[in-house]
Amino acid sequence: MAAGRPYDLIIFGASGFTGQFVVEETARVASEAAARRALSWTVAGRNRTKLEEVLGRAASALGIPELKSKEYIICDINDPLSLDAMCQQGSVILNCVGPYRFFGEPVVKACIENGTHCVDVSGEPQFLEGMQLKYDHQAAEKGVYIVGSCGFDSIPADMGILYTRNQLKGTLTAVESFVLIKTGPEGANFHDGTWQSAVHGMSDQDNLRKLRRQFGHKPLPVIGTKLRRRGSVFYSNIMNQYAIPFMGSDASVVKRTQRYLHENLKESPVQYGAYAAVGGMGSVILLMIAGLFFWCFTRCRLGRKLLIKYPEFFSAGYFTRQGPTKKQMEGTSFSMTFFGEGYQEGQNPQQGQPSVKICTQVKGPEPGYIATPIALVQAAVTILWEHKSLPNRGGVYSPGAAFSKTTLIERLNKHGIEFTVISKPEA
């Protein structure tokens, strides 16, 4: 990658709903780091007025008035020359422009061509896997690291599996995770950009399956007892409530990481099941009705148009064009609990039942617009400052594949996303 660029980090899509919070987190981290090492950054987007407004809001929120006069870069996703110009000015692009299935590829392409690393917060498996299939070799040739899903989707899950593995003395063979979202008196709310991604993702499952066949992967070996598949709804005794399969990108991302670690570092792959705890039977019934309704509408073009045009109506107010209020975000938090099993040191995982269990947890603030910016910025900083600990070749990576040898987990712990052991076998 070319040296002497004016900026370490460039936040592209800074005036978008998620982008504005990434700007605040970047400014916060840069201010903290100033005493130890300089962290230069700027924002980029297509609208000059909106960029000035987001810098002004960040200046007011953080009490850093000089942010108001910060320089910015005008760049349009539909203008390849402007993308090239942006990439040539930075070391790492933090791409906040979604849905990524529509707007993500031009940024990936420009980053690789201009020798610039890139992180994003995509939770869209088709985009993430499609970029790996199409651009991994080119990124490797350029020495560029493209790391997707660096937000709530899917750093807690992907890094949480690695944390659990590292805490167990022995061989971890299977993990189930349960995510739980807690809300305050104001309730929870999400921006409709996430809703749009879900609508398009649900409607395009056939193409995702076709894409995966193009990789030609052999099935990962099952080490130890095979992890049993859960139903679409089940009661979890360990969580004391009903649970459903988690619909985000976690399972896809974790599988990519486990494949990389097995095929390239000869590590034992971990089986994984991702679930969401949803409460009592009343919640289950409502979710089943809403899920069936949502699935039916995504089957046809008119249905998808209606879902995207009226997100607040069709999501019962959970997704809006305005996004959550400050009070809603302050009152919301998440926890992701991992229940792992494996074999103690010296025991052959291919013989007998698992002999050890471990429980860990990742917890943090509101997932979409507080935890996600924290994770994204720390991922970018890790690429910037721990380059020697990244894989020895560039490429298109999942977070766990890119950061398994870095101190990303320690960085997250210091910034409010906590990794802890709940219980593990006695040494």
mmCIF file of N, CA and C in Angstrom, residues 54-145:
data_model
loop_
_atom_site.group_PDB
_atom_site.id
_atom_site.type_symbol
_atom_site.label_atom_id
_atom_site.label_comp_id
_atom_site.label_asym_id
_atom_site.label_seq_id
_atom_site.Cartn_x
_atom_site.Cartn_y
_atom_site.Cartn_z
ATOM 1 N N VAL A 54 -23.013 16.853 9.905
ATOM 2 C CA VAL A 54 -22.643 15.731 10.772
ATOM 3 C C VAL A 54 -21.394 16.063 11.575
ATOM 4 N N LEU A 55 -20.468 16.803 10.995
ATOM 5 C CA LEU A 55 -19.293 17.239 11.739
ATOM 6 C C LEU A 55 -19.690 18.229 12.839
ATOM 7 N N GLY A 56 -20.659 19.090 12.541
ATOM 8 C CA GLY A 56 -21.142 20.033 13.543
ATOM 9 C C GLY A 56 -21.812 19.327 14.707
ATOM 10 N N ARG A 57 -22.624 18.308 14.404
ATOM 11 C CA ARG A 57 -23.287 17.560 15.481
ATOM 12 C C ARG A 57 -22.268 16.825 16.336
ATOM 13 N N ALA A 58 -21.258 16.243 15.699
ATOM 14 C CA ALA A 58 -20.212 15.539 16.447
ATOM 15 C C ALA A 58 -19.437 16.509 17.337
ATOM 16 N N ALA A 59 -19.170 17.685 16.806
ATOM 17 C CA ALA A 59 -18.461 18.698 17.583
ATOM 18 C C ALA A 59 -19.240 19.064 18.839
ATOM 19 N N SER A 60 -20.552 19.232 18.702
ATOM 20 C CA SER A 60 -21.399 19.587 19.835
ATOM 21 C C SER A 60 -21.530 18.430 20.825
ATOM 22 N N ALA A 61 -21.722 17.207 20.289
ATOM 23 C CA ALA A 61 -21.924 16.046 21.159
ATOM 24 C C ALA A 61 -20.687 15.720 21.980
ATOM 25 N N LEU A 62 -19.499 15.918 21.402
ATOM 26 C CA LEU A 62 -18.255 15.521 22.062
ATOM 27 C C LEU A 62 -17.521 16.691 22.706
ATOM 28 N N GLY A 63 -18.011 17.900 22.466
ATOM 29 C CA GLY A 63 -17.316 19.056 23.011
ATOM 30 C C GLY A 63 -15.961 19.288 22.366
ATOM 31 N N ILE A 64 -15.881 19.020 21.051
ATOM 32 C CA ILE A 64 -14.639 19.226 20.303
ATOM 33 C C ILE A 64 -14.950 20.204 19.163
ATOM 34 N N PRO A 65 -14.954 21.509 19.447
ATOM 35 C CA PRO A 65 -15.403 22.492 18.443
ATOM 36 C C PRO A 65 -14.614 22.482 17.151
ATOM 37 N N GLU A 66 -13.335 22.057 17.198
ATOM 38 C CA GLU A 66 -12.522 22.078 15.977
ATOM 39 C C GLU A 66 -13.017 21.097 14.917
ATOM 40 N N LEU A 67 -13.891 20.174 15.288
ATOM 41 C CA LEU A 67 -14.448 19.256 14.289
ATOM 42 C C LEU A 67 -15.278 19.997 13.251
ATOM 43 N N LYS A 68 -15.846 21.133 13.632
ATOM 44 C CA LYS A 68 -16.687 21.890 12.698
ATOM 45 C C LYS A 68 -15.909 22.362 11.473
ATOM 46 N N SER A 69 -14.622 22.581 11.657
ATOM 47 C CA SER A 69 -13.811 23.093 10.547
ATOM 48 C C SER A 69 -12.975 22.002 9.886
ATOM 49 N N LYS A 70 -13.279 20.743 10.197
ATOM 50 C CA LYS A 70 -12.516 19.625 9.629
ATOM 51 C C LYS A 70 -12.736 19.532 8.120
ATOM 52 N N GLU A 71 -11.675 19.246 7.382
ATOM 53 C CA GLU A 71 -11.799 19.060 5.939
ATOM 54 C C GLU A 71 -12.554 17.766 5.640
ATOM 55 N N TYR A 72 -13.173 17.693 4.486
ATOM 56 C CA TYR A 72 -13.919 16.496 4.095
ATOM 57 C C TYR A 72 -13.713 16.241 2.610
ATOM 58 N N ILE A 73 -14.145 15.058 2.175
ATOM 59 C CA ILE A 73 -13.952 14.632 0.788
ATOM 60 C C ILE A 73 -15.317 14.440 0.135
ATOM 61 N N ILE A 74 -15.511 15.046 -1.011
ATOM 62 C CA ILE A 74 -16.746 14.844 -1.773
ATOM 63 C C ILE A 74 -16.555 13.628 -2.675
ATOM 64 N N CYS A 75 -17.446 12.671 -2.511
ATOM 65 C CA CYS A 75 -17.304 11.396 -3.234
ATOM 66 C C CYS A 75 -18.678 10.803 -3.468
ATOM 67 N N ASP A 76 -18.906 10.286 -4.653
ATOM 68 C CA ASP A 76 -20.198 9.719 -5.024
ATOM 69 C C ASP A 76 -20.007 8.266 -5.445
ATOM 70 N N ILE A 77 -20.851 7.382 -4.910
ATOM 71 C CA ILE A 77 -20.747 5.954 -5.212
ATOM 72 C C ILE A 77 -20.891 5.679 -6.712
ATOM 73 N N ASN A 78 -21.558 6.571 -7.421
ATOM 74 C CA ASN A 78 -21.765 6.393 -8.865
ATOM 75 C C ASN A 78 -20.677 7.040 -9.713
ATOM 76 N N ASP A 79 -19.657 7.585 -9.072
ATOM 77 C CA ASP A 79 -18.563 8.246 -9.785
ATOM 78 C C ASP A 79 -17.252 7.531 -9.461
ATOM 79 N N PRO A 80 -16.828 6.592 -10.311
ATOM 80 C CA PRO A 80 -15.615 5.813 -10.020
ATOM 81 C C PRO A 80 -14.373 6.673 -9.808
ATOM 82 N N LEU A 81 -14.258 7.772 -10.538
ATOM 83 C CA LEU A 81 -13.079 8.623 -10.373
ATOM 84 C C LEU A 81 -13.042 9.257 -8.983
ATOM 85 N N SER A 82 -14.218 9.635 -8.467
ATOM 86 C CA SER A 82 -14.254 10.215 -7.132
ATOM 87 C C SER A 82 -13.943 9.152 -6.073
ATOM 88 N N LEU A 83 -14.363 7.896 -6.311
ATOM 89 C CA LEU A 83 -14.017 6.804 -5.400
ATOM 90 C C LEU A 83 -12.509 6.578 -5.391
ATOM 91 N N ASP A 84 -11.907 6.592 -6.583
ATOM 92 C CA ASP A 84 -10.450 6.441 -6.668
ATOM 93 C C ASP A 84 -9.743 7.555 -5.901
ATOM 94 N N ALA A 85 -10.212 8.786 -6.102
ATOM 95 C CA ALA A 85 -9.585 9.925 -5.431
ATOM 96 C C ALA A 85 -9.693 9.801 -3.912
ATOM 97 N N MET A 86 -10.850 9.340 -3.424
ATOM 98 C CA MET A 86 -11.011 9.136 -1.989
ATOM 99 C C MET A 86 -10.048 8.077 -1.474
ATOM 100 N N CYS A 87 -10.024 6.936 -2.147
ATOM 101 C CA CYS A 87 -9.189 5.822 -1.688
ATOM 102 C C CYS A 87 -7.712 6.189 -1.671
ATOM 103 N N GLN A 88 -7.287 7.003 -2.600
ATOM 104 C CA GLN A 88 -5.874 7.392 -2.685
ATOM 105 C C GLN A 88 -5.441 8.305 -1.537
ATOM 106 N N GLN A 89 -6.403 8.787 -0.769
ATOM 107 C CA GLN A 89 -6.074 9.694 0.329
ATOM 108 C C GLN A 89 -6.066 9.020 1.695
ATOM 109 N N GLY A 90 -6.453 7.743 1.770
ATOM 110 C CA GLY A 90 -6.555 7.093 3.071
ATOM 111 C C GLY A 90 -5.941 5.712 3.112
ATOM 112 N N SER A 91 -5.669 5.258 4.319
ATOM 113 C CA SER A 91 -5.139 3.905 4.513
ATOM 114 C C SER A 91 -6.247 2.880 4.677
ATOM 115 N N VAL A 92 -7.322 3.253 5.416
ATOM 116 C CA VAL A 92 -8.451 2.346 5.636
ATOM 117 C C VAL A 92 -9.739 3.111 5.399
ATOM 118 N N ILE A 93 -10.624 2.544 4.584
ATOM 119 C CA ILE A 93 -11.950 3.106 4.367
ATOM 120 C C ILE A 93 -12.935 2.401 5.294
ATOM 121 N N LEU A 94 -13.721 3.167 6.043
ATOM 122 C CA LEU A 94 -14.815 2.624 6.844
ATOM 123 C C LEU A 94 -16.086 2.866 6.043
ATOM 124 N N ASN A 95 -16.552 1.845 5.363
ATOM 125 C CA ASN A 95 -17.657 2.003 4.418
ATOM 126 C C ASN A 95 -18.999 1.829 5.114
ATOM 127 N N CYS A 96 -19.764 2.919 5.179
ATOM 128 C CA CYS A 96 -21.069 2.914 5.843
ATOM 129 C C CYS A 96 -22.218 3.085 4.860
ATOM 130 N N VAL A 97 -21.974 2.848 3.582
ATOM 131 C CA VAL A 97 -22.992 3.069 2.554
ATOM 132 C C VAL A 97 -23.666 1.740 2.208
ATOM 133 N N GLY A 98 -24.901 1.573 2.641
ATOM 134 C CA GLY A 98 -25.659 0.369 2.344
ATOM 135 C C GLY A 98 -27.005 0.731 1.714
ATOM 136 N N PRO A 99 -27.837 -0.266 1.353
ATOM 137 C CA PRO A 99 -27.543 -1.691 1.419
ATOM 138 C C PRO A 99 -26.339 -2.067 0.546
ATOM 139 N N TYR A 100 -25.510 -2.926 1.075
ATOM 140 C CA TYR A 100 -24.247 -3.235 0.409
ATOM 141 C C TYR A 100 -24.435 -4.038 -0.871
ATOM 142 N N ARG A 101 -25.521 -4.776 -0.982
ATOM 143 C CA ARG A 101 -25.740 -5.547 -2.215
ATOM 144 C C ARG A 101 -25.889 -4.616 -3.410
ATOM 145 N N PHE A 102 -26.288 -3.365 -3.167
ATOM 146 C CA PHE A 102 -26.441 -2.383 -4.241
ATOM 147 C C PHE A 102 -25.266 -1.420 -4.338
ATOM 148 N N PHE A 103 -24.662 -1.076 -3.207
ATOM 149 C CA PHE A 103 -23.671 -0.003 -3.191
ATOM 150 C C PHE A 103 -22.289 -0.415 -2.690
ATOM 151 N N GLY A 104 -22.129 -1.669 -2.324
ATOM 152 C CA GLY A 104 -20.867 -2.071 -1.707
ATOM 153 C C GLY A 104 -19.731 -2.389 -2.665
ATOM 154 N N GLU A 105 -20.051 -3.013 -3.806
ATOM 155 C CA GLU A 105 -18.993 -3.491 -4.698
ATOM 156 C C GLU A 105 -18.119 -2.381 -5.273
ATOM 157 N N PRO A 106 -18.662 -1.240 -5.692
ATOM 158 C CA PRO A 106 -17.774 -0.194 -6.223
ATOM 159 C C PRO A 106 -16.715 0.255 -5.220
ATOM 160 N N VAL A 107 -17.052 0.250 -3.939
ATOM 161 C CA VAL A 107 -16.084 0.650 -2.912
ATOM 162 C C VAL A 107 -15.002 -0.412 -2.769
ATOM 163 N N VAL A 108 -15.397 -1.670 -2.735
ATOM 164 C CA VAL A 108 -14.422 -2.760 -2.653
ATOM 165 C C VAL A 108 -13.464 -2.706 -3.838
ATOM 166 N N LYS A 109 -14.020 -2.547 -5.024
ATOM 167 C CA LYS A 109 -13.212 -2.504 -6.243
ATOM 168 C C LYS A 109 -12.216 -1.338 -6.213
ATOM 169 N N ALA A 110 -12.702 -0.155 -5.831
ATOM 170 C CA ALA A 110 -11.835 1.025 -5.791
ATOM 171 C C ALA A 110 -10.742 0.871 -4.743
ATOM 172 N N CYS A 111 -11.082 0.297 -3.602
ATOM 173 C CA CYS A 111 -10.082 0.089 -2.543
ATOM 174 C C CYS A 111 -8.963 -0.827 -3.023
ATOM 175 N N ILE A 112 -9.326 -1.924 -3.665
ATOM 176 C CA ILE A 112 -8.307 -2.871 -4.129
ATOM 177 C C ILE A 112 -7.436 -2.233 -5.196
ATOM 178 N N GLU A 113 -8.047 -1.557 -6.147
ATOM 179 C CA GLU A 113 -7.284 -0.954 -7.238
ATOM 180 C C GLU A 113 -6.332 0.129 -6.743
ATOM 181 N N ASN A 114 -6.666 0.767 -5.617
ATOM 182 C CA ASN A 114 -5.845 1.867 -5.110
ATOM 183 C C ASN A 114 -5.055 1.503 -3.854
ATOM 184 N N GLY A 115 -5.005 0.196 -3.544
ATOM 185 C CA GLY A 115 -4.183 -0.265 -2.426
ATOM 186 C C GLY A 115 -4.641 0.238 -1.076
ATOM 187 N N THR A 116 -5.961 0.266 -0.854
ATOM 188 C CA THR A 116 -6.525 0.788 0.379
ATOM 189 C C THR A 116 -7.338 -0.297 1.079
ATOM 190 N N HIS A 117 -7.120 -0.465 2.366
ATOM 191 C CA HIS A 117 -7.885 -1.453 3.119
ATOM 192 C C HIS A 117 -9.313 -0.957 3.332
ATOM 193 N N CYS A 118 -10.223 -1.891 3.650
ATOM 194 C CA CYS A 118 -11.630 -1.518 3.796
ATOM 195 C C CYS A 118 -12.314 -2.382 4.841
ATOM 196 N N VAL A 119 -13.124 -1.745 5.683
ATOM 197 C CA VAL A 119 -13.998 -2.466 6.608
ATOM 198 C C VAL A 119 -15.419 -1.940 6.412
ATOM 199 N N ASP A 120 -16.402 -2.794 6.701
ATOM 200 C CA ASP A 120 -17.789 -2.349 6.597
ATOM 201 C C ASP A 120 -18.628 -3.014 7.676
ATOM 202 N N VAL A 121 -19.921 -2.674 7.720
ATOM 203 C CA VAL A 121 -20.819 -3.235 8.731
ATOM 204 C C VAL A 121 -21.936 -4.044 8.076
ATOM 205 N N SER A 122 -21.644 -4.645 6.942
ATOM 206 C CA SER A 122 -22.649 -5.425 6.228
ATOM 207 C C SER A 122 -23.063 -6.656 7.029
ATOM 208 N N GLY A 123 -24.370 -6.916 7.029
ATOM 209 C CA GLY A 123 -24.884 -8.168 7.568
ATOM 210 C C GLY A 123 -25.554 -8.967 6.471
ATOM 211 N N GLU A 124 -25.062 -8.819 5.234
ATOM 212 C CA GLU A 124 -25.682 -9.417 4.057
ATOM 213 C C GLU A 124 -24.785 -10.528 3.509
ATOM 214 N N PRO A 125 -25.095 -11.795 3.808
ATOM 215 C CA PRO A 125 -24.226 -12.898 3.375
ATOM 216 C C PRO A 125 -23.945 -12.924 1.881
ATOM 217 N N GLN A 126 -24.942 -12.568 1.063
ATOM 218 C CA GLN A 126 -24.717 -12.637 -0.384
ATOM 219 C C GLN A 126 -23.653 -11.638 -0.822
ATOM 220 N N PHE A 127 -23.673 -10.441 -0.262
ATOM 221 C CA PHE A 127 -22.635 -9.459 -0.577
ATOM 222 C C PHE A 127 -21.282 -9.914 -0.039
ATOM 223 N N LEU A 128 -21.237 -10.334 1.208
ATOM 224 C CA LEU A 128 -19.973 -10.707 1.842
ATOM 225 C C LEU A 128 -19.299 -11.866 1.110
ATOM 226 N N GLU A 129 -20.073 -12.896 0.816
ATOM 227 C CA GLU A 129 -19.503 -14.067 0.148
ATOM 228 C C GLU A 129 -19.229 -13.785 -1.324
ATOM 229 N N GLY A 130 -20.076 -12.944 -1.933
ATOM 230 C CA GLY A 130 -19.847 -12.584 -3.325
ATOM 231 C C GLY A 130 -18.548 -11.814 -3.513
ATOM 232 N N MET A 131 -18.242 -10.918 -2.575
ATOM 233 C CA MET A 131 -16.991 -10.163 -2.652
ATOM 234 C C MET A 131 -15.785 -11.081 -2.455
ATOM 235 N N GLN A 132 -15.917 -12.072 -1.588
ATOM 236 C CA GLN A 132 -14.824 -13.020 -1.400
ATOM 237 C C GLN A 132 -14.572 -13.825 -2.669
ATOM 238 N N LEU A 133 -15.645 -14.289 -3.288
ATOM 239 C CA LEU A 133 -15.511 -15.086 -4.506
ATOM 240 C C LEU A 133 -14.888 -14.269 -5.637
ATOM 241 N N LYS A 134 -15.300 -13.013 -5.769
ATOM 242 C CA LYS A 134 -14.903 -12.203 -6.920
ATOM 243 C C LYS A 134 -13.564 -11.492 -6.729
ATOM 244 N N TYR A 135 -13.247 -11.083 -5.492
ATOM 245 C CA TYR A 135 -12.119 -10.169 -5.310
ATOM 246 C C TYR A 135 -11.001 -10.679 -4.396
ATOM 247 N N ASP A 136 -11.142 -11.861 -3.832
ATOM 248 C CA ASP A 136 -10.120 -12.322 -2.887
ATOM 249 C C ASP A 136 -8.738 -12.394 -3.534
ATOM 250 N N HIS A 137 -8.660 -12.945 -4.723
ATOM 251 C CA HIS A 137 -7.363 -13.091 -5.393
ATOM 252 C C HIS A 137 -6.764 -11.727 -5.721
ATOM 253 N N GLN A 138 -7.585 -10.809 -6.212
ATOM 254 C CA GLN A 138 -7.083 -9.477 -6.546
ATOM 255 C C GLN A 138 -6.592 -8.739 -5.302
ATOM 256 N N ALA A 139 -7.346 -8.865 -4.202
ATOM 257 C CA ALA A 139 -6.933 -8.217 -2.957
ATOM 258 C C ALA A 139 -5.616 -8.794 -2.456
ATOM 259 N N ALA A 140 -5.450 -10.117 -2.612
ATOM 260 C CA ALA A 140 -4.202 -10.758 -2.187
ATOM 261 C C ALA A 140 -3.015 -10.230 -2.989
ATOM 262 N N GLU A 141 -3.206 -10.089 -4.296
ATOM 263 C CA GLU A 141 -2.121 -9.579 -5.141
ATOM 264 C C GLU A 141 -1.706 -8.170 -4.755
ATOM 265 N N LYS A 142 -2.675 -7.369 -4.315
ATOM 266 C CA LYS A 142 -2.406 -5.978 -3.945
ATOM 267 C C LYS A 142 -1.994 -5.812 -2.487
ATOM 268 N N GLY A 143 -2.111 -6.882 -1.697
ATOM 269 C CA GLY A 143 -1.815 -6.767 -0.272
ATOM 270 C C GLY A 143 -2.857 -5.968 0.487
ATOM 271 N N VAL A 144 -4.085 -5.999 0.007
ATOM 272 C CA VAL A 144 -5.183 -5.227 0.598
ATOM 273 C C VAL A 144 -6.071 -6.144 1.428
ATOM 274 N N TYR A 145 -6.508 -5.652 2.589
ATOM 275 C CA TYR A 145 -7.403 -6.412 3.455
ATOM 276 C C TYR A 145 -8.808 -5.816 3.376
#
